[in-house]
C-alpha atoms as one frame of an Amber mdcrd trajectory, in Angstrom:
protein
   3.504  11.764 -13.487   1.353  11.000 -10.380   3.982   9.216  -8.315   2.639
   9.479  -4.813   0.284   7.325  -2.822  -2.371   7.233   0.108  -1.847   4.116
   2.781  -1.759   3.491   6.327   1.042   3.231   8.609  -0.227   0.440  10.995
  -3.525  -1.818  11.414  -6.495   0.036  13.402  -9.667  -1.581  14.320 -13.134
   0.089  15.403 -16.745  -1.034  16.401 -19.790  -0.147  14.764 -23.539  -1.548
  16.251 -26.684  -1.716  14.697 -29.538  -3.319  16.119 -27.938  -5.102  18.194
 -25.262  -6.431  15.135 -21.913  -6.173  16.240 -19.480  -5.023  13.586 -15.525
  -5.232  13.259 -13.722  -3.492  11.846 -10.267  -3.470  10.399  -8.347  -1.378
   8.390  -4.778  -2.890   7.831  -1.592  -2.254   5.340  -0.551  -4.902   2.477
   1.650  -5.567  -0.375  -0.151  -8.405  -2.016  -2.862 -10.916  -2.621  -0.983
 -13.935  -0.205  -0.423 -10.871   2.975  -4.751 -10.558   2.174  -5.455 -14.280
   2.401  -3.079 -14.726   5.448  -4.601 -11.208   7.482  -8.262 -12.907   6.062
  -7.132 -16.514   7.661  -5.786 -14.684  11.312  -9.672 -13.267  11.639 -11.399
 -16.231  10.588  -9.253 -18.310  13.347  -9.744 -15.249  16.064 -12.701 -14.813
  14.909 -14.621 -18.321  14.873 -17.932 -18.036  15.360 -18.884 -15.336  13.543
 -21.552 -15.515  11.059 -19.397 -13.360   8.532 -15.895 -11.748   7.760 -16.414
  -9.647   4.694 -13.432  -7.849   3.007 -12.137  -5.848   0.258  -8.864  -4.889
  -0.833  -6.932  -2.029  -2.927  -2.534  -2.790  -4.064  -0.221  -0.404  -5.942
   0.306   2.544  -6.833  -2.148   2.513  -9.746  -4.479   0.919  -7.367  -5.801
  -1.389 -10.087  -5.795  -4.774  -8.418  -8.705  -4.539  -5.813 -11.555  -7.246
  -5.204 -14.602  -7.090  -2.691 -15.576 -10.196  -0.451 -19.255  -9.930   0.648
 -18.923 -14.256   2.615 -22.195 -15.143   2.255 -24.026 -11.891   2.902 -26.131
 -10.562   0.208 -24.878  -9.731  -2.769 -23.569  -5.950  -3.205 -23.922  -5.318
   0.852 -20.962  -5.908   2.277 -17.383  -6.046   0.460 -18.917  -3.114  -1.915
 -19.317  -0.805   0.593 -15.650  -1.718   2.341 -14.025  -0.905  -0.731 -16.115
   2.190  -2.017 -14.833   3.803   1.302 -11.228   2.709   0.490 -11.873   4.833
  -2.837 -13.442   7.886  -1.708 -10.348   8.000   1.082  -8.172   7.255  -2.160
  -6.151   4.938  -0.191  -3.882   1.724  -1.764  -2.023  -1.315  -0.034  -4.901
  -1.747   2.370  -7.266  -4.325   3.408 -10.195  -3.633   5.594 -12.046  -6.479
   7.159 -15.225  -6.450   8.822 -16.586  -8.957  11.061 -20.021  -9.124  11.779
 -22.014 -11.009  14.915 -25.366 -11.035  14.392 -27.652  -9.424  16.622 -31.385
 -11.306  15.769 -32.678  -8.060  14.177 -32.274  -8.521  10.226 -31.031  -5.323
   8.999 -32.235  -4.903   5.643 -30.216  -5.086   1.739 -29.975  -0.798   2.614
 -29.090  -1.732   6.607 -26.531  -3.397   5.451 -25.091  -1.069   3.759 -24.599
   1.241   5.874 -23.537  -0.324   8.462 -20.241  -2.054   6.271 -19.682   1.040
   5.182 -19.667   3.194   8.275 -17.687   0.161  10.074 -14.870   0.545   7.080
 -15.115   4.742   7.741 -14.609   4.230  11.114 -11.686   1.973  10.791  -9.942
   4.298   8.161 -10.473   7.456  11.163  -9.237   5.411  13.486  -6.025   4.895
  10.770  -3.046   6.952  10.330  -2.876   8.082   6.099   0.521   8.390   5.241
   1.825   9.736   1.421   4.045   7.361   0.019   6.295   7.671  -3.046   6.905
   5.538  -5.763  10.124   5.200  -5.991  12.659   3.285  -8.867  15.947   1.697
  -7.821  18.938   2.342 -10.159  22.420   0.539 -10.450  25.782   0.992 -12.074
  29.501   0.962 -11.925  31.933   3.222 -13.415  35.851   3.962 -12.959  37.007
   5.767 -10.038  37.919   9.003 -11.980  34.415  10.085 -13.061  33.145   9.961
  -9.267  32.931  13.207  -8.998  30.628  13.760 -12.151  28.561  10.938 -10.270
  28.658  12.897  -6.800  27.604  15.791  -8.351  24.433  14.603 -10.088  23.540
  12.630  -6.904  23.825  16.341  -5.134  21.944  18.169  -7.766  18.653  15.553
  -7.767  18.957  13.951  -4.194  18.269   9.980  -4.480  18.755   8.213  -2.162
  22.124   6.567  -1.771  20.977   2.877  -1.083  24.725   1.208  -1.284  27.965
   1.958  -2.282  31.683   0.347  -2.885  34.680   2.087  -4.154  37.442   0.104
  -5.166  39.438  -0.071  -8.591  35.631  -0.410 -10.086  32.936   1.600  -8.071
  29.382   0.401  -7.713  26.285   2.606  -6.432  22.458   1.754  -6.361  19.997
   4.683  -6.509  16.832   5.071  -5.394  14.620   7.843  -6.676  11.028   9.369
  -7.310   9.361   8.278 -10.787   9.185  11.310 -11.751  12.582  11.975 -11.566
  13.522   8.607 -12.710  14.610   9.630 -16.222  16.251  12.965 -15.518  18.885
  10.402 -13.596  18.916   7.810 -15.802  19.573  10.606 -18.595  22.140  12.125
 -16.874  23.957   9.465 -15.299  24.323   7.865 -18.471  26.411  10.783 -20.224
  29.047   9.687 -17.140  31.993   8.000 -19.153  32.446   4.709 -18.198  29.303
   4.287 -16.213  27.810   1.026 -17.562  24.003   0.327 -15.255  23.838  -2.927
 -13.939  19.848  -4.769 -14.960
């Protein structure tokens, strides 16, 4: 089961010019469609005099949530090539927006596709790409005498302990890679007195 994905650490910027048209490309890490909307709004305000702000985004570890927008450019000449670059770099949780200033010379359909593709590729080249794991959290309570049983499982599977409290009843929240989650849950289920907190 695939439990890793590639994304970028922080926003990056690149500038591409073609026949006096200027393409300013941004690669921005995002986690939701609302964040995408906010970032596009910011760019529209900053570049209020630009002819187009075209974009594409991809969200989620499964890379199933995506959209592309040509913002008035001929259909398929901007959003699609930008999305193509996100795909060929296997990235997610990313927005790439390309601001275009028209330079007076028409680029034609194929020229536009190349320009938007190159601008997006440049922004990705400028970005630092990281591989992240898909993590799952689990919370549970147990009686103090069974602490050793729980800690042995923690030692074996090495989840991250997000929080813990030890009183009469102990509470713990762990985070672990998706691929190891089932094993962790199955082993915890065998600990006497342990109850999962949904």
